[in-house]
Amino acid sequence: MLFSFRMLATRALSLVGKRAISTSICVRGGHGVAKVDDYALPAYFDRRENPLPDVQFVTELSAEQRSLKEKEKGSWATLSNEEKIALYRISFKQSFAEMNEGTKEWKSVIAGMFFFIGMTGLVVLWQRKFVYGPVPSTFESEWKEKEVQRMLDMRINPVEGFSAKWDYENKEWKK
Amino acid sequence: MSLAKPAMRGLLGKRLRFHLPIAFALSLVAAAAFKYGVTEPRKQAYADFYKQYDTTKEFNNMREAGVFESVRPTGK
């Protein structure tokens, strides 16, 4: 059972108490005690890749929890299922199932995506109207007609592509 | 609360034994589909085209259309 890893360290911590740690550090070389900030102490966090955090979740145990911890020292077969769950909840905040469950964040992500794509579309439309000059003369219908005629004359892709779709006998596109 | 012990070993092997044959089969299917859907019809289309191809006639048509620089269209 995984409780056995954490018993020694956490029991020592819970006996000493959270506040008392800073005052129980020895004075070395006459320099005085460095104040230990909360963030410098081992912390509890629910992470999939760190399944056994440095400290148990519940730091100050109630009387009921303390008696349960005493019972844990004995044979585990005597523990009921509710007691086992209570011991788990002392040591851990969220189970793996709880910590891994998905959020609804993806909806915001999709919404943001659509919003910014829409904004970009508006910007592009504005650019088309106010920034870009006219397209080259090669896009005019007259020019395009001459272009297509020349491509057909050159027999561009006569097997499967462009000229293959033109009926040279009847001078029209194949049906 | 007695769950069965989950599988601890051989997970990758199990996954590979399941997925590799499927991947192999699907790749073969994809290759066959491309071969018989694309390349064979294309080869046939080219074969049919060039069976009926009259080189001289096509050349003269192109020449009359005026696309060559080495030969001008016949006539003035």
PDB file of C-alpha atoms in Angstrom:
ATOM      1  CA  MET A   1       0.000   0.000   0.000  1.00  0.00           C
ATOM      2  CA  LEU A   2       1.309   3.419  -0.865  1.00  0.00           C
ATOM      3  CA  PHE A   3       0.686   4.835   2.584  1.00  0.00           C
ATOM      4  CA  SER A   4       3.874   3.144   3.807  1.00  0.00           C
ATOM      5  CA  PHE A   5       6.174   5.397   1.704  1.00  0.00           C
ATOM      6  CA  ARG A   6       4.860   8.542   3.200  1.00  0.00           C
ATOM      7  CA  MET A   7       4.335   7.451   6.769  1.00  0.00           C
ATOM      8  CA  LEU A   8       7.676   8.444   8.261  1.00  0.00           C
ATOM      9  CA  ALA A   9       8.105  11.894   6.746  1.00  0.00           C
ATOM     10  CA  THR A  10       4.508  12.978   7.023  1.00  0.00           C
ATOM     11  CA  ARG A  11       4.073  11.643  10.515  1.00  0.00           C
ATOM     12  CA  ALA A  12       7.118  13.577  11.618  1.00  0.00           C
ATOM     13  CA  LEU A  13       5.731  16.707   9.953  1.00  0.00           C
ATOM     14  CA  SER A  14       2.267  16.341  11.386  1.00  0.00           C
ATOM     15  CA  LEU A  15       3.710  15.807  14.884  1.00  0.00           C
ATOM     16  CA  VAL A  16       5.881  18.899  14.679  1.00  0.00           C
ATOM     17  CA  GLY A  17       3.147  21.017  13.065  1.00  0.00           C
ATOM     18  CA  LYS A  18       3.498  23.321  10.124  1.00  0.00           C
ATOM     19  CA  ARG A  19       4.281  26.526  11.992  1.00  0.00           C
ATOM     20  CA  ALA A  20       6.864  24.939  14.257  1.00  0.00           C
ATOM     21  CA  ILE A  21       9.210  23.917  11.438  1.00  0.00           C
ATOM     22  CA  SER A  22      10.739  27.345  11.016  1.00  0.00           C
ATOM     23  CA  THR A  23      11.569  27.567  14.692  1.00  0.00           C
ATOM     24  CA  SER A  24      12.971  24.089  14.905  1.00  0.00           C
ATOM     25  CA  ILE A  25      15.794  24.735  12.425  1.00  0.00           C
ATOM     26  CA  CYS A  26      19.157  24.620  14.173  1.00  0.00           C
ATOM     27  CA  VAL A  27      21.298  27.742  14.479  1.00  0.00           C
ATOM     28  CA  ARG A  28      24.495  27.118  12.571  1.00  0.00           C
ATOM     29  CA  GLY A  29      27.727  29.080  12.765  1.00  0.00           C
ATOM     30  CA  GLY A  30      26.066  31.835  14.738  1.00  0.00           C
ATOM     31  CA  HIS A  31      24.312  33.282  11.699  1.00  0.00           C
ATOM     32  CA  GLY A  32      20.776  32.985  12.952  1.00  0.00           C
ATOM     33  CA  VAL A  33      17.745  31.222  11.584  1.00  0.00           C
ATOM     34  CA  ALA A  34      16.604  31.940   8.019  1.00  0.00           C
ATOM     35  CA  LYS A  35      12.879  32.413   7.926  1.00  0.00           C
ATOM     36  CA  VAL A  36      11.358  29.649   5.836  1.00  0.00           C
ATOM     37  CA  ASP A  37       8.588  31.021   3.635  1.00  0.00           C
ATOM     38  CA  ASP A  38       5.630  28.849   2.843  1.00  0.00           C
ATOM     39  CA  TYR A  39       6.580  28.560  -0.783  1.00  0.00           C
ATOM     40  CA  ALA A  40       9.974  27.115   0.120  1.00  0.00           C
ATOM     41  CA  LEU A  41       8.470  24.213   2.041  1.00  0.00           C
ATOM     42  CA  PRO A  42       7.536  20.966   0.310  1.00  0.00           C
ATOM     43  CA  ALA A  43       4.184  21.508  -1.335  1.00  0.00           C
ATOM     44  CA  TYR A  44       1.246  19.340  -2.206  1.00  0.00           C
ATOM     45  CA  PHE A  45       0.017  19.256  -5.795  1.00  0.00           C
ATOM     46  CA  ASP A  46      -2.076  16.871  -7.894  1.00  0.00           C
ATOM     47  CA  ARG A  47      -0.049  15.883 -10.951  1.00  0.00           C
ATOM     48  CA  ARG A  48      -0.255  12.741 -13.008  1.00  0.00           C
ATOM     49  CA  GLU A  49       3.505  12.535 -13.441  1.00  0.00           C
ATOM     50  CA  ASN A  50       4.167  13.026  -9.720  1.00  0.00           C
ATOM     51  CA  PRO A  51       1.780  10.549  -8.108  1.00  0.00           C
ATOM     52  CA  LEU A  52       3.198  10.786  -4.558  1.00  0.00           C
ATOM     53  CA  PRO A  53       3.642  14.428  -3.539  1.00  0.00           C
ATOM     54  CA  ASP A  54       6.109  15.462  -0.861  1.00  0.00           C
ATOM     55  CA  VAL A  55       3.469  16.149   1.776  1.00  0.00           C
ATOM     56  CA  GLN A  56       0.028  14.755   2.516  1.00  0.00           C
ATOM     57  CA  PHE A  57      -2.900  16.941   1.691  1.00  0.00           C
ATOM     58  CA  VAL A  58      -4.449  17.406   5.118  1.00  0.00           C
ATOM     59  CA  THR A  59      -1.877  18.920   7.457  1.00  0.00           C
ATOM     60  CA  GLU A  60      -3.868  19.465  10.643  1.00  0.00           C
ATOM     61  CA  LEU A  61      -5.707  16.274  11.463  1.00  0.00           C
ATOM     62  CA  SER A  62      -8.922  16.325  13.431  1.00  0.00           C
ATOM     63  CA  ALA A  63      -9.246  14.034  16.433  1.00  0.00           C
ATOM     64  CA  GLU A  64     -11.196  11.554  14.352  1.00  0.00           C
ATOM     65  CA  GLN A  65      -8.532  11.572  11.651  1.00  0.00           C
ATOM     66  CA  ARG A  66      -5.787  11.149  14.258  1.00  0.00           C
ATOM     67  CA  SER A  67      -7.481   8.092  15.712  1.00  0.00           C
ATOM     68  CA  LEU A  68      -7.864   6.731  12.204  1.00  0.00           C
ATOM     69  CA  LYS A  69      -4.148   7.186  11.622  1.00  0.00           C
ATOM     70  CA  GLU A  70      -3.502   5.259  14.829  1.00  0.00           C
ATOM     71  CA  LYS A  71      -5.733   2.456  13.569  1.00  0.00           C
ATOM     72  CA  GLU A  72      -3.782   2.452  10.326  1.00  0.00           C
ATOM     73  CA  LYS A  73      -0.703   1.340  12.252  1.00  0.00           C
ATOM     74  CA  GLY A  74      -2.413  -1.968  12.908  1.00  0.00           C
ATOM     75  CA  SER A  75      -3.588  -4.589  10.463  1.00  0.00           C
ATOM     76  CA  TRP A  76      -5.159  -3.034   7.396  1.00  0.00           C
ATOM     77  CA  ALA A  77      -7.590  -5.891   7.061  1.00  0.00           C
ATOM     78  CA  THR A  78      -9.528  -4.385   9.975  1.00  0.00           C
ATOM     79  CA  LEU A  79     -10.118  -1.124   8.106  1.00  0.00           C
ATOM     80  CA  SER A  80     -13.525  -0.728   6.520  1.00  0.00           C
ATOM     81  CA  ASN A  81     -13.858   0.634   2.997  1.00  0.00           C
ATOM     82  CA  GLU A  82     -15.036   4.038   4.259  1.00  0.00           C
ATOM     83  CA  GLU A  83     -12.002   4.238   6.553  1.00  0.00           C
ATOM     84  CA  LYS A  84      -9.675   3.400   3.681  1.00  0.00           C
ATOM     85  CA  ILE A  85     -11.275   6.132   1.600  1.00  0.00           C
ATOM     86  CA  ALA A  86     -10.975   8.554   4.529  1.00  0.00           C
ATOM     87  CA  LEU A  87      -7.273   7.724   4.844  1.00  0.00           C
ATOM     88  CA  TYR A  88      -6.855   8.293   1.107  1.00  0.00           C
ATOM     89  CA  ARG A  89      -8.548  11.662   1.340  1.00  0.00           C
ATOM     90  CA  ILE A  90      -6.229  12.657   4.176  1.00  0.00           C
ATOM     91  CA  SER A  91      -3.227  12.021   2.007  1.00  0.00           C
ATOM     92  CA  PHE A  92      -4.584  13.166  -1.341  1.00  0.00           C
ATOM     93  CA  LYS A  93      -6.848  15.946  -2.519  1.00  0.00           C
ATOM     94  CA  GLN A  94      -8.048  14.581  -5.869  1.00  0.00           C
ATOM     95  CA  SER A  95      -7.994  11.030  -7.164  1.00  0.00           C
ATOM     96  CA  PHE A  96      -6.405  10.352 -10.523  1.00  0.00           C
ATOM     97  CA  ALA A  97      -9.822  10.162 -12.125  1.00  0.00           C
ATOM     98  CA  GLU A  98     -10.749  13.555 -10.710  1.00  0.00           C
ATOM     99  CA  MET A  99      -7.509  15.285 -11.612  1.00  0.00           C
ATOM    100  CA  ASN A 100      -7.468  13.904 -15.158  1.00  0.00           C
ATOM    101  CA  GLU A 101     -11.002  14.771 -16.141  1.00  0.00           C
ATOM    102  CA  GLY A 102     -11.290  17.211 -19.010  1.00  0.00           C
ATOM    103  CA  THR A 103     -12.512  20.752 -18.727  1.00  0.00           C
ATOM    104  CA  LYS A 104     -14.867  22.626 -21.008  1.00  0.00           C
ATOM    105  CA  GLU A 105     -11.999  24.819 -22.118  1.00  0.00           C
ATOM    106  CA  TRP A 106     -12.132  23.571 -25.708  1.00  0.00           C
ATOM    107  CA  LYS A 107     -15.338  25.532 -26.289  1.00  0.00           C
ATOM    108  CA  SER A 108     -13.568  28.780 -25.460  1.00  0.00           C
ATOM    109  CA  VAL A 109     -10.688  27.752 -27.680  1.00  0.00           C
ATOM    110  CA  ILE A 110     -12.946  27.064 -30.683  1.00  0.00           C
ATOM    111  CA  ALA A 111     -14.858  30.278 -30.033  1.00  0.00           C
ATOM    112  CA  GLY A 112     -11.614  32.241 -29.942  1.00  0.00           C
ATOM    113  CA  MET A 113     -10.436  30.596 -33.152  1.00  0.00           C
ATOM    114  CA  PHE A 114     -13.610  31.527 -35.035  1.00  0.00           C
ATOM    115  CA  PHE A 115     -13.524  35.034 -33.652  1.00  0.00           C
ATOM    116  CA  PHE A 116      -9.976  35.701 -34.790  1.00  0.00           C
ATOM    117  CA  ILE A 117     -10.537  34.066 -38.171  1.00  0.00           C
ATOM    118  CA  GLY A 118     -13.535  36.354 -38.600  1.00  0.00           C
ATOM    119  CA  MET A 119     -11.514  39.410 -37.612  1.00  0.00           C
ATOM    120  CA  THR A 120      -8.824  38.406 -40.095  1.00  0.00           C
ATOM    121  CA  GLY A 121     -11.485  38.063 -42.773  1.00  0.00           C
ATOM    122  CA  LEU A 122     -12.679  41.614 -42.112  1.00  0.00           C
ATOM    123  CA  VAL A 123      -9.113  42.891 -42.257  1.00  0.00           C
ATOM    124  CA  VAL A 124      -8.559  41.097 -45.573  1.00  0.00           C
ATOM    125  CA  LEU A 125     -11.753  42.581 -47.046  1.00  0.00           C
ATOM    126  CA  TRP A 126     -10.709  46.062 -45.995  1.00  0.00           C
ATOM    127  CA  GLN A 127      -7.276  45.527 -47.544  1.00  0.00           C
ATOM    128  CA  ARG A 128      -8.818  44.350 -50.794  1.00  0.00           C
ATOM    129  CA  LYS A 129     -10.832  47.551 -51.021  1.00  0.00           C
ATOM    130  CA  PHE A 130      -8.491  50.209 -49.673  1.00  0.00           C
ATOM    131  CA  VAL A 131      -4.929  48.963 -49.950  1.00  0.00           C
ATOM    132  CA  TYR A 132      -4.426  46.924 -53.099  1.00  0.00           C
ATOM    133  CA  GLY A 133      -4.323  48.471 -56.557  1.00  0.00           C
ATOM    134  CA  PRO A 134      -6.047  47.014 -59.619  1.00  0.00           C
ATOM    135  CA  VAL A 135      -5.164  43.494 -60.811  1.00  0.00           C
ATOM    136  CA  PRO A 136      -2.895  43.153 -63.863  1.00  0.00           C
ATOM    137  CA  SER A 137      -4.353  43.538 -67.365  1.00  0.00           C
ATOM    138  CA  THR A 138      -3.817  39.824 -67.953  1.00  0.00           C
ATOM    139  CA  PHE A 139      -6.971  39.127 -65.912  1.00  0.00           C
ATOM    140  CA  GLU A 140      -9.333  40.904 -68.336  1.00  0.00           C
ATOM    141  CA  SER A 141     -11.815  38.760 -70.258  1.00  0.00           C
ATOM    142  CA  GLU A 142     -10.355  39.660 -73.658  1.00  0.00           C
ATOM    143  CA  TRP A 143      -6.900  38.671 -72.604  1.00  0.00           C
ATOM    144  CA  LYS A 144      -8.140  35.458 -71.013  1.00  0.00           C
ATOM    145  CA  GLU A 145      -9.968  34.480 -74.193  1.00  0.00           C
ATOM    146  CA  LYS A 146      -6.796  34.931 -76.227  1.00  0.00           C
ATOM    147  CA  GLU A 147      -4.868  33.035 -73.573  1.00  0.00           C
ATOM    148  CA  VAL A 148      -7.215  30.044 -73.687  1.00  0.00           C
ATOM    149  CA  GLN A 149      -7.145  30.000 -77.482  1.00  0.00           C
ATOM    150  CA  ARG A 150      -3.354  29.979 -77.482  1.00  0.00           C
ATOM    151  CA  MET A 151      -3.261  27.152 -74.918  1.00  0.00           C
ATOM    152  CA  LEU A 152      -5.592  25.086 -77.093  1.00  0.00           C
ATOM    153  CA  ASP A 153      -3.473  25.827 -80.156  1.00  0.00           C
ATOM    154  CA  MET A 154      -0.388  24.622 -78.311  1.00  0.00           C
ATOM    155  CA  ARG A 155      -2.241  21.465 -77.286  1.00  0.00           C
ATOM    156  CA  ILE A 156      -1.613  21.951 -73.574  1.00  0.00           C
ATOM    157  CA  ASN A 157      -2.184  18.598 -71.745  1.00  0.00           C
ATOM    158  CA  PRO A 158      -3.888  16.876 -74.676  1.00  0.00           C
ATOM    159  CA  VAL A 159      -4.195  13.444 -73.054  1.00  0.00           C
ATOM    160  CA  GLU A 160      -6.003  13.977 -69.761  1.00  0.00           C
ATOM    161  CA  GLY A 161      -5.977  17.697 -69.037  1.00  0.00           C
ATOM    162  CA  PHE A 162      -6.800  21.012 -70.630  1.00  0.00           C
ATOM    163  CA  SER A 163      -6.845  20.356 -74.383  1.00  0.00           C
ATOM    164  CA  ALA A 164      -8.305  16.886 -73.858  1.00  0.00           C
ATOM    165  CA  LYS A 165     -11.581  18.618 -72.967  1.00  0.00           C
ATOM    166  CA  TRP A 166     -11.752  20.604 -76.209  1.00  0.00           C
ATOM    167  CA  ASP A 167     -13.399  19.180 -79.301  1.00  0.00           C
ATOM    168  CA  TYR A 168     -11.102  20.297 -82.154  1.00  0.00           C
ATOM    169  CA  GLU A 169     -13.509  19.148 -84.917  1.00  0.00           C
ATOM    170  CA  ASN A 170     -16.509  21.092 -83.726  1.00  0.00           C
ATOM    171  CA  LYS A 171     -14.540  23.896 -82.094  1.00  0.00           C
ATOM    172  CA  GLU A 172     -16.314  23.669 -78.753  1.00  0.00           C
ATOM    173  CA  TRP A 173     -15.800  22.200 -75.314  1.00  0.00           C
ATOM    174  CA  LYS A 174     -16.574  18.512 -75.109  1.00  0.00           C
ATOM    175  CA  LYS A 175     -19.816  17.653 -73.373  1.00  0.00           C
TER     176      LYS A 175
ATOM    177  CA  MET B   1     -13.026  -2.525  -3.584  1.00  0.00           C
ATOM    178  CA  SER B   2     -10.828  -5.344  -4.894  1.00  0.00           C
ATOM    179  CA  LEU B   3     -10.046  -4.380  -8.469  1.00  0.00           C
ATOM    180  CA  ALA B   4      -8.112  -6.727 -10.723  1.00  0.00           C
ATOM    181  CA  LYS B   5      -4.437  -5.823 -10.989  1.00  0.00           C
ATOM    182  CA  PRO B   6      -4.015  -3.908 -14.246  1.00  0.00           C
ATOM    183  CA  ALA B   7      -1.623  -5.099 -16.938  1.00  0.00           C
ATOM    184  CA  MET B   8       1.818  -3.792 -16.025  1.00  0.00           C
ATOM    185  CA  ARG B   9       3.934  -5.201 -18.834  1.00  0.00           C
ATOM    186  CA  GLY B  10       3.850  -5.900 -22.524  1.00  0.00           C
ATOM    187  CA  LEU B  11       1.682  -2.869 -23.265  1.00  0.00           C
ATOM    188  CA  LEU B  12       3.646  -1.757 -26.305  1.00  0.00           C
ATOM    189  CA  GLY B  13       3.884  -5.307 -27.613  1.00  0.00           C
ATOM    190  CA  LYS B  14       0.146  -5.756 -27.280  1.00  0.00           C
ATOM    191  CA  ARG B  15      -0.512  -2.489 -29.078  1.00  0.00           C
ATOM    192  CA  LEU B  16       1.887  -3.348 -31.890  1.00  0.00           C
ATOM    193  CA  ARG B  17       0.499  -6.862 -32.323  1.00  0.00           C
ATOM    194  CA  PHE B  18      -2.917  -5.278 -32.770  1.00  0.00           C
ATOM    195  CA  HIS B  19      -2.098  -2.255 -34.885  1.00  0.00           C
ATOM    196  CA  LEU B  20       0.788  -3.330 -37.114  1.00  0.00           C
ATOM    197  CA  PRO B  21      -1.154  -5.917 -39.174  1.00  0.00           C
ATOM    198  CA  ILE B  22      -3.972  -3.410 -39.612  1.00  0.00           C
ATOM    199  CA  ALA B  23      -1.548  -0.673 -40.634  1.00  0.00           C
ATOM    200  CA  PHE B  24       0.160  -3.024 -43.072  1.00  0.00           C
ATOM    201  CA  ALA B  25      -3.115  -4.146 -44.598  1.00  0.00           C
ATOM    202  CA  LEU B  26      -4.413  -0.585 -44.924  1.00  0.00           C
ATOM    203  CA  SER B  27      -1.184   0.529 -46.581  1.00  0.00           C
ATOM    204  CA  LEU B  28      -1.465  -2.297 -49.098  1.00  0.00           C
ATOM    205  CA  VAL B  29      -5.084  -1.363 -49.764  1.00  0.00           C
ATOM    206  CA  ALA B  30      -4.128   2.280 -50.263  1.00  0.00           C
ATOM    207  CA  ALA B  31      -1.346   1.350 -52.672  1.00  0.00           C
ATOM    208  CA  ALA B  32      -3.609  -1.014 -54.616  1.00  0.00           C
ATOM    209  CA  ALA B  33      -6.385   1.559 -54.756  1.00  0.00           C
ATOM    210  CA  PHE B  34      -3.999   4.193 -56.126  1.00  0.00           C
ATOM    211  CA  LYS B  35      -2.518   1.783 -58.646  1.00  0.00           C
ATOM    212  CA  TYR B  36      -5.831   0.584 -60.042  1.00  0.00           C
ATOM    213  CA  GLY B  37      -7.705   3.832 -59.560  1.00  0.00           C
ATOM    214  CA  VAL B  38      -5.124   6.265 -60.877  1.00  0.00           C
ATOM    215  CA  THR B  39      -2.023   4.886 -62.538  1.00  0.00           C
ATOM    216  CA  GLU B  40      -3.608   2.100 -64.627  1.00  0.00           C
ATOM    217  CA  PRO B  41      -6.360   4.359 -66.067  1.00  0.00           C
ATOM    218  CA  ARG B  42      -3.742   6.995 -66.749  1.00  0.00           C
ATOM    219  CA  LYS B  43      -1.486   4.564 -68.579  1.00  0.00           C
ATOM    220  CA  GLN B  44      -4.484   3.361 -70.577  1.00  0.00           C
ATOM    221  CA  ALA B  45      -5.496   6.933 -71.438  1.00  0.00           C
ATOM    222  CA  TYR B  46      -2.024   7.691 -72.768  1.00  0.00           C
ATOM    223  CA  ALA B  47      -1.917   4.438 -74.729  1.00  0.00           C
ATOM    224  CA  ASP B  48      -5.299   5.153 -76.313  1.00  0.00           C
ATOM    225  CA  PHE B  49      -4.351   8.727 -77.134  1.00  0.00           C
ATOM    226  CA  TYR B  50      -1.175   7.827 -78.931  1.00  0.00           C
ATOM    227  CA  LYS B  51      -2.724   4.894 -80.782  1.00  0.00           C
ATOM    228  CA  GLN B  52      -4.855   7.384 -82.759  1.00  0.00           C
ATOM    229  CA  TYR B  53      -2.251  10.117 -82.909  1.00  0.00           C
ATOM    230  CA  ASP B  54      -1.369  11.429 -86.350  1.00  0.00           C
ATOM    231  CA  THR B  55       1.834  13.398 -85.773  1.00  0.00           C
ATOM    232  CA  THR B  56       1.922  15.235 -89.089  1.00  0.00           C
ATOM    233  CA  LYS B  57      -1.691  16.297 -88.964  1.00  0.00           C
ATOM    234  CA  GLU B  58      -1.329  17.674 -85.455  1.00  0.00           C
ATOM    235  CA  PHE B  59       1.882  19.454 -86.419  1.00  0.00           C
ATOM    236  CA  ASN B  60       0.213  21.140 -89.375  1.00  0.00           C
ATOM    237  CA  ASN B  61      -2.754  22.206 -87.269  1.00  0.00           C
ATOM    238  CA  MET B  62      -0.445  23.737 -84.695  1.00  0.00           C
ATOM    239  CA  ARG B  63       1.570  25.401 -87.414  1.00  0.00           C
ATOM    240  CA  GLU B  64      -1.513  27.012 -88.930  1.00  0.00           C
ATOM    241  CA  ALA B  65      -2.551  28.245 -85.496  1.00  0.00           C
ATOM    242  CA  GLY B  66       0.781  30.098 -85.390  1.00  0.00           C
ATOM    243  CA  VAL B  67       2.294  28.777 -82.179  1.00  0.00           C
ATOM    244  CA  PHE B  68       5.700  27.865 -83.646  1.00  0.00           C
ATOM    245  CA  GLU B  69       8.631  30.187 -84.088  1.00  0.00           C
ATOM    246  CA  SER B  70      10.707  27.920 -86.351  1.00  0.00           C
ATOM    247  CA  VAL B  71       8.009  27.521 -88.988  1.00  0.00           C
ATOM    248  CA  ARG B  72       5.510  30.181 -89.963  1.00  0.00           C
ATOM    249  CA  PRO B  73       1.979  29.274 -91.069  1.00  0.00           C
ATOM    250  CA  THR B  74       1.744  28.396 -94.794  1.00  0.00           C
ATOM    251  CA  GLY B  75       0.676  31.321 -96.925  1.00  0.00           C
ATOM    252  CA  LYS B  76       1.805  34.868 -96.848  1.00  0.00           C
TER     253      LYS B  76
END
